[in-house]
Amino acid sequence: MAAADESYVEGQSGSFVSYIIDIVEKWTGLEILEGSLHYLDYLLKRELQEAYSNNVWDGARKTLATLWDGHATIWHGYEVHGLEKIPNAGPALIVYYHGAIPVDYYYFLAKVIIHKGRTCHSVADHFLFKLPGFKLLLEVFSVMHGPQEECVKALKSGHLLAISPGGVREALFSDETYNIFWCGRKGFAQVAIDAQVPIIPMFTRNIREGFRTFGCFGICRWLYEKFKWPFVPTYGGFPVKFCTYLGDPIPYDPNITSAELADKAKQAVQSLINKHQKIPGNILRALLERVHWGQKDE
């Protein structure tokens, strides 16, 4: 009887240890790390060598994309749902919600480079182009400051293009309620109409739990609205679960106005938020989703 009891205790202990190991693997991403390392080895031996032999900038992009993808996996358990909606060739305009610090967007760009073999052009705020040492990096990753004619030109050339209509204002002053700050902007919609391309809505779950701002400070809001100074205290870097969702493309319609298309795109992004984000966002819950995550959470 004593032997049986000891066997039972050992079995229970083994189950508990297995449970702890399972949690650690899910939290750190180690359950998929082996596959990631094999893929990294493949990239280093074949893909990156080929990229560097063809074009040094292609090699640089793939190298940075691989590093970003590894960081996304380990630190945020990052996933993308709907990547198949990004065309393998040809243009499309991606419209997304802007987090306090859009690391999710950088992770998404890495996924597109690695899995689609494509570079997505991006529109960024003017102040980024004034930062020392950023100009070359922005050029390598096809970032522009956003004149409509340049955006249309990029799309007509067959490229992917991504825009956050909320931009810096949304980054600084939205919060855990995930309010959209587009302020009636419709220039992006006119770009899609002029280029005759579809709009693909995008949103990342828990992006506001990864980084947050003290945007409620009235002086910060006044400074931005008055002088366009994007200085708001930001905190975070928490290893919360990130999951990017791509909605169904909104097809080109020659009979729609830019205002109507902008509203349609905003509703599509809002629909992704309503479906996939628990509001108000909660940092602890987002951390726990690193362990307890599945279709039921979506």
PDB file of C-alpha atoms in Angstrom:
ATOM      1  CA  MET A   1       0.000   0.000   0.000  1.00  0.00           C
ATOM      2  CA  ALA A   2       2.874   2.338   0.860  1.00  0.00           C
ATOM      3  CA  ALA A   3       4.462   1.665  -2.517  1.00  0.00           C
ATOM      4  CA  ALA A   4       1.210   2.488  -4.247  1.00  0.00           C
ATOM      5  CA  ASP A   5       0.967   5.760  -2.301  1.00  0.00           C
ATOM      6  CA  GLU A   6       4.507   6.668  -3.267  1.00  0.00           C
ATOM      7  CA  SER A   7       3.749   5.926  -6.916  1.00  0.00           C
ATOM      8  CA  TYR A   8       0.658   8.128  -6.739  1.00  0.00           C
ATOM      9  CA  VAL A   9       2.616  11.004  -5.171  1.00  0.00           C
ATOM     10  CA  GLU A  10       5.333  10.687  -7.806  1.00  0.00           C
ATOM     11  CA  GLY A  11       2.683  10.708 -10.521  1.00  0.00           C
ATOM     12  CA  GLN A  12       1.042  13.820  -9.092  1.00  0.00           C
ATOM     13  CA  SER A  13       4.425  15.510  -8.723  1.00  0.00           C
ATOM     14  CA  GLY A  14       5.291  14.640 -12.313  1.00  0.00           C
ATOM     15  CA  SER A  15       1.987  16.071 -13.529  1.00  0.00           C
ATOM     16  CA  PHE A  16       2.561  19.290 -11.601  1.00  0.00           C
ATOM     17  CA  VAL A  17       6.076  19.668 -13.018  1.00  0.00           C
ATOM     18  CA  SER A  18       4.744  19.031 -16.534  1.00  0.00           C
ATOM     19  CA  TYR A  19       2.096  21.673 -15.955  1.00  0.00           C
ATOM     20  CA  ILE A  20       4.696  24.220 -14.824  1.00  0.00           C
ATOM     21  CA  ILE A  21       6.909  23.412 -17.820  1.00  0.00           C
ATOM     22  CA  ASP A  22       3.913  23.824 -20.125  1.00  0.00           C
ATOM     23  CA  ILE A  23       3.178  27.265 -18.650  1.00  0.00           C
ATOM     24  CA  VAL A  24       6.813  28.356 -18.968  1.00  0.00           C
ATOM     25  CA  GLU A  25       6.923  27.201 -22.583  1.00  0.00           C
ATOM     26  CA  LYS A  26       3.750  29.078 -23.431  1.00  0.00           C
ATOM     27  CA  TRP A  27       4.883  32.219 -21.623  1.00  0.00           C
ATOM     28  CA  THR A  28       8.338  32.384 -23.174  1.00  0.00           C
ATOM     29  CA  GLY A  29       7.454  30.991 -26.566  1.00  0.00           C
ATOM     30  CA  LEU A  30       9.883  28.118 -26.067  1.00  0.00           C
ATOM     31  CA  GLU A  31       7.300  25.659 -27.375  1.00  0.00           C
ATOM     32  CA  ILE A  32       7.857  27.091 -30.841  1.00  0.00           C
ATOM     33  CA  LEU A  33      11.445  28.211 -30.309  1.00  0.00           C
ATOM     34  CA  GLU A  34      12.931  25.041 -31.777  1.00  0.00           C
ATOM     35  CA  GLY A  35      10.996  25.551 -34.991  1.00  0.00           C
ATOM     36  CA  SER A  36      11.986  29.210 -35.007  1.00  0.00           C
ATOM     37  CA  LEU A  37      15.670  28.279 -34.637  1.00  0.00           C
ATOM     38  CA  HIS A  38      15.425  25.853 -37.569  1.00  0.00           C
ATOM     39  CA  TYR A  39      13.777  28.585 -39.606  1.00  0.00           C
ATOM     40  CA  LEU A  40      16.467  31.068 -38.540  1.00  0.00           C
ATOM     41  CA  ASP A  41      19.131  28.587 -39.643  1.00  0.00           C
ATOM     42  CA  TYR A  42      17.361  28.278 -43.003  1.00  0.00           C
ATOM     43  CA  LEU A  43      17.226  32.048 -43.356  1.00  0.00           C
ATOM     44  CA  LEU A  44      20.901  32.480 -42.534  1.00  0.00           C
ATOM     45  CA  LYS A  45      22.084  29.729 -44.842  1.00  0.00           C
ATOM     46  CA  ARG A  46      19.844  30.303 -47.835  1.00  0.00           C
ATOM     47  CA  GLU A  47      17.448  33.213 -47.779  1.00  0.00           C
ATOM     48  CA  LEU A  48      19.755  35.846 -46.312  1.00  0.00           C
ATOM     49  CA  GLN A  49      22.767  34.739 -48.361  1.00  0.00           C
ATOM     50  CA  GLU A  50      20.670  34.984 -51.508  1.00  0.00           C
ATOM     51  CA  ALA A  51      19.228  38.337 -50.454  1.00  0.00           C
ATOM     52  CA  TYR A  52      22.668  39.825 -49.769  1.00  0.00           C
ATOM     53  CA  SER A  53      24.043  38.449 -53.039  1.00  0.00           C
ATOM     54  CA  ASN A  54      21.233  40.115 -54.977  1.00  0.00           C
ATOM     55  CA  ASN A  55      21.018  43.419 -53.136  1.00  0.00           C
ATOM     56  CA  VAL A  56      22.638  44.589 -49.908  1.00  0.00           C
ATOM     57  CA  TRP A  57      19.480  46.446 -48.860  1.00  0.00           C
ATOM     58  CA  ASP A  58      17.343  43.341 -49.389  1.00  0.00           C
ATOM     59  CA  GLY A  59      19.740  41.442 -47.168  1.00  0.00           C
ATOM     60  CA  ALA A  60      19.600  44.174 -44.521  1.00  0.00           C
ATOM     61  CA  ARG A  61      15.798  44.200 -44.588  1.00  0.00           C
ATOM     62  CA  LYS A  62      15.554  40.433 -44.211  1.00  0.00           C
ATOM     63  CA  THR A  63      18.117  40.405 -41.418  1.00  0.00           C
ATOM     64  CA  LEU A  64      16.273  43.075 -39.435  1.00  0.00           C
ATOM     65  CA  ALA A  65      12.944  41.398 -40.171  1.00  0.00           C
ATOM     66  CA  THR A  66      14.264  38.100 -38.804  1.00  0.00           C
ATOM     67  CA  LEU A  67      15.501  39.774 -35.619  1.00  0.00           C
ATOM     68  CA  TRP A  68      12.210  41.632 -35.142  1.00  0.00           C
ATOM     69  CA  ASP A  69      10.232  38.453 -35.731  1.00  0.00           C
ATOM     70  CA  GLY A  70      12.259  36.644 -33.079  1.00  0.00           C
ATOM     71  CA  HIS A  71      11.709  39.461 -30.601  1.00  0.00           C
ATOM     72  CA  ALA A  72       7.984  39.489 -31.388  1.00  0.00           C
ATOM     73  CA  THR A  73       7.695  35.758 -30.759  1.00  0.00           C
ATOM     74  CA  ILE A  74       9.664  35.638 -27.516  1.00  0.00           C
ATOM     75  CA  TRP A  75       8.557  38.893 -25.891  1.00  0.00           C
ATOM     76  CA  HIS A  76       4.925  39.081 -27.025  1.00  0.00           C
ATOM     77  CA  GLY A  77       3.986  35.627 -28.335  1.00  0.00           C
ATOM     78  CA  TYR A  78       3.103  37.596 -31.460  1.00  0.00           C
ATOM     79  CA  GLU A  79       0.609  36.222 -33.974  1.00  0.00           C
ATOM     80  CA  VAL A  80      -0.994  37.486 -37.166  1.00  0.00           C
ATOM     81  CA  HIS A  81      -4.452  36.319 -38.184  1.00  0.00           C
ATOM     82  CA  GLY A  82      -5.470  36.941 -41.793  1.00  0.00           C
ATOM     83  CA  LEU A  83      -2.046  37.377 -43.393  1.00  0.00           C
ATOM     84  CA  GLU A  84      -3.450  35.547 -46.416  1.00  0.00           C
ATOM     85  CA  LYS A  85      -5.544  38.668 -47.084  1.00  0.00           C
ATOM     86  CA  ILE A  86      -2.367  40.529 -48.010  1.00  0.00           C
ATOM     87  CA  PRO A  87      -1.912  39.969 -51.762  1.00  0.00           C
ATOM     88  CA  ASN A  88       1.195  38.111 -52.901  1.00  0.00           C
ATOM     89  CA  ALA A  89       1.537  40.668 -55.700  1.00  0.00           C
ATOM     90  CA  GLY A  90      -0.078  43.957 -56.566  1.00  0.00           C
ATOM     91  CA  PRO A  91      -1.099  46.995 -54.526  1.00  0.00           C
ATOM     92  CA  ALA A  92      -3.311  47.404 -51.473  1.00  0.00           C
ATOM     93  CA  LEU A  93      -3.731  50.093 -48.819  1.00  0.00           C
ATOM     94  CA  ILE A  94      -3.505  48.848 -45.209  1.00  0.00           C
ATOM     95  CA  VAL A  95      -5.232  51.059 -42.630  1.00  0.00           C
ATOM     96  CA  TYR A  96      -4.479  50.419 -38.958  1.00  0.00           C
ATOM     97  CA  TYR A  97      -5.063  51.580 -35.375  1.00  0.00           C
ATOM     98  CA  HIS A  98      -1.991  53.353 -33.953  1.00  0.00           C
ATOM     99  CA  GLY A  99      -0.701  52.223 -30.547  1.00  0.00           C
ATOM    100  CA  ALA A 100       1.258  54.481 -28.190  1.00  0.00           C
ATOM    101  CA  ILE A 101       4.415  52.915 -29.653  1.00  0.00           C
ATOM    102  CA  PRO A 102       3.517  50.920 -32.782  1.00  0.00           C
ATOM    103  CA  VAL A 103       5.846  47.966 -32.216  1.00  0.00           C
ATOM    104  CA  ASP A 104       3.039  45.733 -33.481  1.00  0.00           C
ATOM    105  CA  TYR A 105       3.266  47.443 -36.848  1.00  0.00           C
ATOM    106  CA  TYR A 106       7.021  46.780 -37.010  1.00  0.00           C
ATOM    107  CA  TYR A 107       6.334  43.127 -36.191  1.00  0.00           C
ATOM    108  CA  PHE A 108       3.714  43.026 -38.935  1.00  0.00           C
ATOM    109  CA  LEU A 109       6.175  44.465 -41.461  1.00  0.00           C
ATOM    110  CA  ALA A 110       8.641  41.727 -40.508  1.00  0.00           C
ATOM    111  CA  LYS A 111       5.988  39.050 -41.116  1.00  0.00           C
ATOM    112  CA  VAL A 112       5.204  40.517 -44.540  1.00  0.00           C
ATOM    113  CA  ILE A 113       8.886  40.539 -45.525  1.00  0.00           C
ATOM    114  CA  ILE A 114       9.497  36.990 -44.265  1.00  0.00           C
ATOM    115  CA  HIS A 115       6.289  35.256 -45.341  1.00  0.00           C
ATOM    116  CA  LYS A 116       5.236  37.315 -48.372  1.00  0.00           C
ATOM    117  CA  GLY A 117       8.644  38.370 -49.638  1.00  0.00           C
ATOM    118  CA  ARG A 118       7.309  41.904 -49.951  1.00  0.00           C
ATOM    119  CA  THR A 119       8.194  45.302 -48.536  1.00  0.00           C
ATOM    120  CA  CYS A 120       5.301  47.394 -47.306  1.00  0.00           C
ATOM    121  CA  HIS A 121       5.707  51.135 -47.821  1.00  0.00           C
ATOM    122  CA  SER A 122       4.681  53.219 -44.808  1.00  0.00           C
ATOM    123  CA  VAL A 123       3.514  56.751 -44.101  1.00  0.00           C
ATOM    124  CA  ALA A 124       5.053  58.333 -40.989  1.00  0.00           C
ATOM    125  CA  ASP A 125       4.788  61.677 -39.244  1.00  0.00           C
ATOM    126  CA  HIS A 126       7.099  64.467 -40.353  1.00  0.00           C
ATOM    127  CA  PHE A 127       8.936  64.642 -37.013  1.00  0.00           C
ATOM    128  CA  LEU A 128      10.519  61.192 -37.606  1.00  0.00           C
ATOM    129  CA  PHE A 129      12.380  62.572 -40.610  1.00  0.00           C
ATOM    130  CA  LYS A 130      13.930  65.249 -38.382  1.00  0.00           C
ATOM    131  CA  LEU A 131      15.449  62.764 -35.937  1.00  0.00           C
ATOM    132  CA  PRO A 132      19.249  62.408 -36.320  1.00  0.00           C
ATOM    133  CA  GLY A 133      20.326  59.157 -37.974  1.00  0.00           C
ATOM    134  CA  PHE A 134      16.815  58.085 -38.955  1.00  0.00           C
ATOM    135  CA  LYS A 135      16.780  59.206 -42.572  1.00  0.00           C
ATOM    136  CA  LEU A 136      18.739  56.246 -43.978  1.00  0.00           C
ATOM    137  CA  LEU A 137      16.748  53.712 -41.949  1.00  0.00           C
ATOM    138  CA  LEU A 138      13.492  55.240 -43.154  1.00  0.00           C
ATOM    139  CA  GLU A 139      14.684  55.052 -46.745  1.00  0.00           C
ATOM    140  CA  VAL A 140      15.700  51.394 -46.405  1.00  0.00           C
ATOM    141  CA  PHE A 141      12.200  50.507 -45.172  1.00  0.00           C
ATOM    142  CA  SER A 142      10.410  52.689 -47.744  1.00  0.00           C
ATOM    143  CA  VAL A 143       8.935  55.156 -45.262  1.00  0.00           C
ATOM    144  CA  MET A 144       7.521  58.412 -46.637  1.00  0.00           C
ATOM    145  CA  HIS A 145       6.069  61.482 -44.960  1.00  0.00           C
ATOM    146  CA  GLY A 146       2.858  61.154 -46.903  1.00  0.00           C
ATOM    147  CA  PRO A 147       2.006  63.592 -49.734  1.00  0.00           C
ATOM    148  CA  GLN A 148      -1.056  62.116 -51.423  1.00  0.00           C
ATOM    149  CA  GLU A 149       0.557  62.115 -54.856  1.00  0.00           C
ATOM    150  CA  GLU A 150       3.502  60.083 -53.550  1.00  0.00           C
ATOM    151  CA  CYS A 151       1.159  57.589 -51.903  1.00  0.00           C
ATOM    152  CA  VAL A 152      -0.816  57.180 -55.108  1.00  0.00           C
ATOM    153  CA  LYS A 153       2.423  56.765 -57.065  1.00  0.00           C
ATOM    154  CA  ALA A 154       3.614  53.997 -54.720  1.00  0.00           C
ATOM    155  CA  LEU A 155       0.334  52.116 -55.052  1.00  0.00           C
ATOM    156  CA  LYS A 156       0.184  52.523 -58.834  1.00  0.00           C
ATOM    157  CA  SER A 157       3.695  51.081 -58.927  1.00  0.00           C
ATOM    158  CA  GLY A 158       2.266  47.898 -57.395  1.00  0.00           C
ATOM    159  CA  HIS A 159       3.452  48.337 -53.805  1.00  0.00           C
ATOM    160  CA  LEU A 160       1.710  47.733 -50.519  1.00  0.00           C
ATOM    161  CA  LEU A 161       1.173  50.902 -48.510  1.00  0.00           C
ATOM    162  CA  ALA A 162       0.182  51.284 -44.845  1.00  0.00           C
ATOM    163  CA  ILE A 163      -1.343  54.369 -43.222  1.00  0.00           C
ATOM    164  CA  SER A 164      -2.663  55.070 -39.740  1.00  0.00           C
ATOM    165  CA  PRO A 165      -5.210  57.879 -40.184  1.00  0.00           C
ATOM    166  CA  GLY A 166      -5.112  58.545 -36.434  1.00  0.00           C
ATOM    167  CA  GLY A 167      -1.350  58.993 -36.522  1.00  0.00           C
ATOM    168  CA  VAL A 168       0.431  60.670 -33.626  1.00  0.00           C
ATOM    169  CA  ARG A 169      -2.779  62.066 -32.139  1.00  0.00           C
ATOM    170  CA  GLU A 170      -4.213  58.559 -31.777  1.00  0.00           C
ATOM    171  CA  ALA A 171      -0.901  57.253 -30.453  1.00  0.00           C
ATOM    172  CA  LEU A 172      -0.695  59.901 -27.740  1.00  0.00           C
ATOM    173  CA  PHE A 173      -4.282  60.430 -26.668  1.00  0.00           C
ATOM    174  CA  SER A 174      -6.167  57.192 -27.160  1.00  0.00           C
ATOM    175  CA  ASP A 175      -6.120  54.895 -24.130  1.00  0.00           C
ATOM    176  CA  GLU A 176      -7.267  51.499 -22.808  1.00  0.00           C
ATOM    177  CA  THR A 177     -10.747  52.222 -24.203  1.00  0.00           C
ATOM    178  CA  TYR A 178      -9.232  52.062 -27.711  1.00  0.00           C
ATOM    179  CA  ASN A 179     -10.998  55.149 -29.048  1.00  0.00           C
ATOM    180  CA  ILE A 180     -10.252  55.918 -32.693  1.00  0.00           C
ATOM    181  CA  PHE A 181      -8.888  59.447 -33.297  1.00  0.00           C
ATOM    182  CA  TRP A 182      -9.241  60.003 -37.037  1.00  0.00           C
ATOM    183  CA  CYS A 183     -10.744  63.483 -36.687  1.00  0.00           C
ATOM    184  CA  GLY A 184     -12.537  63.348 -40.026  1.00  0.00           C
ATOM    185  CA  ARG A 185      -9.426  62.513 -42.041  1.00  0.00           C
ATOM    186  CA  LYS A 186     -10.236  61.237 -45.504  1.00  0.00           C
ATOM    187  CA  GLY A 187      -7.032  61.829 -47.482  1.00  0.00           C
ATOM    188  CA  PHE A 188      -6.103  58.154 -47.199  1.00  0.00           C
ATOM    189  CA  ALA A 189      -9.460  57.214 -48.711  1.00  0.00           C
ATOM    190  CA  GLN A 190      -8.874  59.566 -51.635  1.00  0.00           C
ATOM    191  CA  VAL A 191      -5.501  57.883 -52.158  1.00  0.00           C
ATOM    192  CA  ALA A 192      -7.225  54.478 -52.391  1.00  0.00           C
ATOM    193  CA  ILE A 193      -9.784  55.879 -54.847  1.00  0.00           C
ATOM    194  CA  ASP A 194      -7.182  57.587 -57.043  1.00  0.00           C
ATOM    195  CA  ALA A 195      -4.993  54.464 -57.097  1.00  0.00           C
ATOM    196  CA  GLN A 196      -8.039  52.179 -57.496  1.00  0.00           C
ATOM    197  CA  VAL A 197      -6.916  49.778 -54.783  1.00  0.00           C
ATOM    198  CA  PRO A 198      -8.655  47.922 -51.928  1.00  0.00           C
ATOM    199  CA  ILE A 199      -8.335  48.972 -48.291  1.00  0.00           C
ATOM    200  CA  ILE A 200      -7.381  46.289 -45.747  1.00  0.00           C
ATOM    201  CA  PRO A 201      -8.255  47.179 -42.111  1.00  0.00           C
ATOM    202  CA  MET A 202      -5.871  46.088 -39.345  1.00  0.00           C
ATOM    203  CA  PHE A 203      -5.851  46.086 -35.532  1.00  0.00           C
ATOM    204  CA  THR A 204      -3.593  44.563 -32.858  1.00  0.00           C
ATOM    205  CA  ARG A 205      -5.104  43.195 -29.673  1.00  0.00           C
ATOM    206  CA  ASN A 206      -3.539  44.510 -26.424  1.00  0.00           C
ATOM    207  CA  ILE A 207      -1.315  47.076 -28.130  1.00  0.00           C
ATOM    208  CA  ARG A 208      -2.402  49.627 -25.500  1.00  0.00           C
ATOM    209  CA  GLU A 209      -1.407  47.232 -22.728  1.00  0.00           C
ATOM    210  CA  GLY A 210       2.114  46.888 -24.103  1.00  0.00           C
ATOM    211  CA  PHE A 211       2.725  50.642 -23.935  1.00  0.00           C
ATOM    212  CA  ARG A 212       0.621  53.387 -22.398  1.00  0.00           C
ATOM    213  CA  THR A 213       0.733  57.160 -22.264  1.00  0.00           C
ATOM    214  CA  PHE A 214      -0.248  59.811 -19.750  1.00  0.00           C
ATOM    215  CA  GLY A 215      -2.157  61.529 -22.521  1.00  0.00           C
ATOM    216  CA  CYS A 216      -4.715  62.855 -20.071  1.00  0.00           C
ATOM    217  CA  PHE A 217      -2.329  65.657 -19.103  1.00  0.00           C
ATOM    218  CA  GLY A 218      -4.015  68.747 -20.533  1.00  0.00           C
ATOM    219  CA  ILE A 219      -0.751  70.569 -21.156  1.00  0.00           C
ATOM    220  CA  CYS A 220       0.479  67.691 -23.372  1.00  0.00           C
ATOM    221  CA  ARG A 221      -2.657  67.797 -25.474  1.00  0.00           C
ATOM    222  CA  TRP A 222      -2.439  71.607 -25.743  1.00  0.00           C
ATOM    223  CA  LEU A 223       1.208  71.495 -26.823  1.00  0.00           C
ATOM    224  CA  TYR A 224       0.454  68.944 -29.499  1.00  0.00           C
ATOM    225  CA  GLU A 225      -2.612  70.697 -30.899  1.00  0.00           C
ATOM    226  CA  LYS A 226      -0.858  74.091 -30.791  1.00  0.00           C
ATOM    227  CA  PHE A 227       2.684  73.250 -31.900  1.00  0.00           C
ATOM    228  CA  LYS A 228       2.478  69.584 -32.993  1.00  0.00           C
ATOM    229  CA  TRP A 229       4.990  68.612 -30.288  1.00  0.00           C
ATOM    230  CA  PRO A 230       4.537  64.852 -29.734  1.00  0.00           C
ATOM    231  CA  PHE A 231       5.835  64.844 -26.163  1.00  0.00           C
ATOM    232  CA  VAL A 232       3.685  62.773 -23.816  1.00  0.00           C
ATOM    233  CA  PRO A 233       5.085  60.574 -20.991  1.00  0.00           C
ATOM    234  CA  THR A 234       5.018  56.921 -22.077  1.00  0.00           C
ATOM    235  CA  TYR A 235       5.577  53.801 -20.012  1.00  0.00           C
ATOM    236  CA  GLY A 236       5.426  50.069 -20.617  1.00  0.00           C
ATOM    237  CA  GLY A 237       7.315  47.511 -22.616  1.00  0.00           C
ATOM    238  CA  PHE A 238       5.272  44.847 -20.840  1.00  0.00           C
ATOM    239  CA  PRO A 239       5.489  41.341 -22.392  1.00  0.00           C
ATOM    240  CA  VAL A 240       1.757  41.113 -23.031  1.00  0.00           C
ATOM    241  CA  LYS A 241       0.143  38.989 -25.711  1.00  0.00           C
ATOM    242  CA  PHE A 242      -0.051  40.706 -29.106  1.00  0.00           C
ATOM    243  CA  CYS A 243      -2.210  39.431 -31.932  1.00  0.00           C
ATOM    244  CA  THR A 244      -2.734  41.367 -35.161  1.00  0.00           C
ATOM    245  CA  TYR A 245      -5.993  40.896 -37.066  1.00  0.00           C
ATOM    246  CA  LEU A 246      -6.528  41.753 -40.717  1.00  0.00           C
ATOM    247  CA  GLY A 247     -10.114  42.348 -41.800  1.00  0.00           C
ATOM    248  CA  ASP A 248     -11.712  41.621 -45.148  1.00  0.00           C
ATOM    249  CA  PRO A 249     -10.520  43.960 -47.915  1.00  0.00           C
ATOM    250  CA  ILE A 250     -12.831  46.830 -48.842  1.00  0.00           C
ATOM    251  CA  PRO A 251     -12.828  46.672 -52.648  1.00  0.00           C
ATOM    252  CA  TYR A 252     -12.340  49.682 -54.910  1.00  0.00           C
ATOM    253  CA  ASP A 253     -15.661  51.302 -55.785  1.00  0.00           C
ATOM    254  CA  PRO A 254     -15.651  54.097 -58.389  1.00  0.00           C
ATOM    255  CA  ASN A 255     -19.039  55.323 -57.162  1.00  0.00           C
ATOM    256  CA  ILE A 256     -18.052  56.028 -53.547  1.00  0.00           C
ATOM    257  CA  THR A 257     -16.816  59.369 -52.186  1.00  0.00           C
ATOM    258  CA  SER A 258     -13.689  59.725 -50.096  1.00  0.00           C
ATOM    259  CA  ALA A 259     -15.783  60.668 -47.054  1.00  0.00           C
ATOM    260  CA  GLU A 260     -17.945  57.566 -47.460  1.00  0.00           C
ATOM    261  CA  LEU A 261     -14.922  55.306 -47.960  1.00  0.00           C
ATOM    262  CA  ALA A 262     -13.133  56.817 -44.951  1.00  0.00           C
ATOM    263  CA  ASP A 263     -16.193  56.145 -42.792  1.00  0.00           C
ATOM    264  CA  LYS A 264     -16.413  52.600 -44.143  1.00  0.00           C
ATOM    265  CA  ALA A 265     -12.748  51.967 -43.305  1.00  0.00           C
ATOM    266  CA  LYS A 266     -13.182  53.433 -39.829  1.00  0.00           C
ATOM    267  CA  GLN A 267     -16.161  51.162 -39.190  1.00  0.00           C
ATOM    268  CA  ALA A 268     -14.087  48.164 -40.352  1.00  0.00           C
ATOM    269  CA  VAL A 269     -11.267  48.965 -37.895  1.00  0.00           C
ATOM    270  CA  GLN A 270     -13.811  49.610 -35.142  1.00  0.00           C
ATOM    271  CA  SER A 271     -15.404  46.244 -35.900  1.00  0.00           C
ATOM    272  CA  LEU A 272     -12.029  44.521 -35.386  1.00  0.00           C
ATOM    273  CA  ILE A 273     -11.626  46.331 -32.063  1.00  0.00           C
ATOM    274  CA  ASN A 274     -15.138  45.365 -30.944  1.00  0.00           C
ATOM    275  CA  LYS A 275     -14.617  41.733 -31.904  1.00  0.00           C
ATOM    276  CA  HIS A 276     -11.097  41.098 -30.644  1.00  0.00           C
ATOM    277  CA  GLN A 277     -10.352  43.569 -27.850  1.00  0.00           C
ATOM    278  CA  LYS A 278     -11.712  43.348 -24.311  1.00  0.00           C
ATOM    279  CA  ILE A 279     -12.481  46.905 -23.211  1.00  0.00           C
ATOM    280  CA  PRO A 280     -11.225  48.491 -21.099  1.00  0.00           C
ATOM    281  CA  GLY A 281      -7.856  46.933 -21.700  1.00  0.00           C
ATOM    282  CA  ASN A 282      -6.150  45.424 -18.686  1.00  0.00           C
ATOM    283  CA  ILE A 283      -2.387  44.868 -18.399  1.00  0.00           C
ATOM    284  CA  LEU A 284      -2.656  41.892 -16.025  1.00  0.00           C
ATOM    285  CA  ARG A 285      -5.218  40.162 -18.228  1.00  0.00           C
ATOM    286  CA  ALA A 286      -3.062  40.787 -21.297  1.00  0.00           C
ATOM    287  CA  LEU A 287      -0.089  39.250 -19.485  1.00  0.00           C
ATOM    288  CA  LEU A 288      -2.122  36.163 -18.537  1.00  0.00           C
ATOM    289  CA  GLU A 289      -3.133  35.734 -22.178  1.00  0.00           C
ATOM    290  CA  ARG A 290       0.454  34.680 -22.808  1.00  0.00           C
ATOM    291  CA  VAL A 291      -0.534  31.433 -21.053  1.00  0.00           C
ATOM    292  CA  HIS A 292      -4.289  31.140 -21.567  1.00  0.00           C
ATOM    293  CA  TRP A 293      -4.753  31.939 -25.229  1.00  0.00           C
ATOM    294  CA  GLY A 294      -6.872  30.359 -27.918  1.00  0.00           C
ATOM    295  CA  GLN A 295      -9.752  30.840 -30.303  1.00  0.00           C
ATOM    296  CA  LYS A 296     -12.116  31.138 -27.362  1.00  0.00           C
ATOM    297  CA  ASP A 297     -10.375  34.391 -26.409  1.00  0.00           C
ATOM    298  CA  GLU A 298     -11.056  35.906 -29.784  1.00  0.00           C
TER     299      GLU A 298
END
